Amino acid sequence: MTSTSVPAAALALGDDALVLSHRLGEWAGHAPVLEEEVALANIALDLLGQARVLLSLVGDEDELAYLRDEREFRNLQLVEQPNGDFAHTIARQLYFSGYQALLYETLASGDGPFTGLAAKAVKEVAYHRDHAEHWVARLGDGTAESHQRMQRACEALWRFTGEMFQPVEGLGFDLETLEPAWLAYVAGVLKKATLTVPDGPRKGAWSAGAGRQGLHTEPFGRMLAEMQHLRRSHPGASW
């Protein structure tokens, strides 16, 4: 593992956590019930903590978060997708937390630069995953309306999931080895929720790892402008 590969991996994983943290934070004041507002805020804070540790391995965490341009971010396109309705947010969370749990379990079992972070993050992500599972089951096996919305959300985000298993330099293992376990996990959760696993393409246009290469979807630019607005409007200010 070269000295440059660790920052590359830390940037990719850190950007995933940072961007999803911001997306979940957008639910503040808008969640369907107060308990969910607290739950989503806690998940967002967990992800922000992971992002801070990872980005600090690369450089100044604040500058990396607030002063980079869109093409310099290396996050998955999945995590930048808009919240949509609550089902859409939960589908995104199921896909990502299922992947992240497998990722950190693998990193925690090794002896590399991410072992310490992964050992702590495994416990956090287990809660994130359980939370998503609970809501997928509740919505999927709920009313006809909630079932339809949950199914529609799973299908809408399916095409972004293939990118999770594209190579990331510096991780020390092949992410593709996690894909069968992830597919089996998602299929099991959806089956219990009386939902159908989407049959659309998972790679296609995303097989090159577009987000990892700095190629992002249109909603990301708007999200980034909002996230960075204060820092860019008042450079050098402190609170």
PDB file of N, CA and C in Angstrom, residues 48 107 123 152 161:
ATOM      1  N   LEU A  48     -20.967  11.985  10.373  1.00  0.00           N
ATOM      2  CA  LEU A  48     -20.094  13.158  10.400  1.00  0.00           C
ATOM      3  C   LEU A  48     -18.823  12.862  11.185  1.00  0.00           C
ATOM      4  N   LEU A 107     -12.674  -4.235   7.261  1.00  0.00           N
ATOM      5  CA  LEU A 107     -11.547  -3.391   7.657  1.00  0.00           C
ATOM      6  C   LEU A 107     -11.176  -3.610   9.121  1.00  0.00           C
ATOM      7  N   LYS A 123     -20.085  -0.680  15.189  1.00  0.00           N
ATOM      8  CA  LYS A 123     -21.187  -0.604  16.148  1.00  0.00           C
ATOM      9  C   LYS A 123     -22.201   0.465  15.736  1.00  0.00           C
ATOM     10  N   ARG A 152     -41.201   1.617  -5.007  1.00  0.00           N
ATOM     11  CA  ARG A 152     -40.785   2.600  -6.000  1.00  0.00           C
ATOM     12  C   ARG A 152     -39.423   3.194  -5.634  1.00  0.00           C
ATOM     13  N   THR A 161     -26.389   1.361  -7.078  1.00  0.00           N
ATOM     14  CA  THR A 161     -25.755   0.480  -6.103  1.00  0.00           C
ATOM     15  C   THR A 161     -24.514  -0.237  -6.631  1.00  0.00           C
TER      16      THR A 161
END
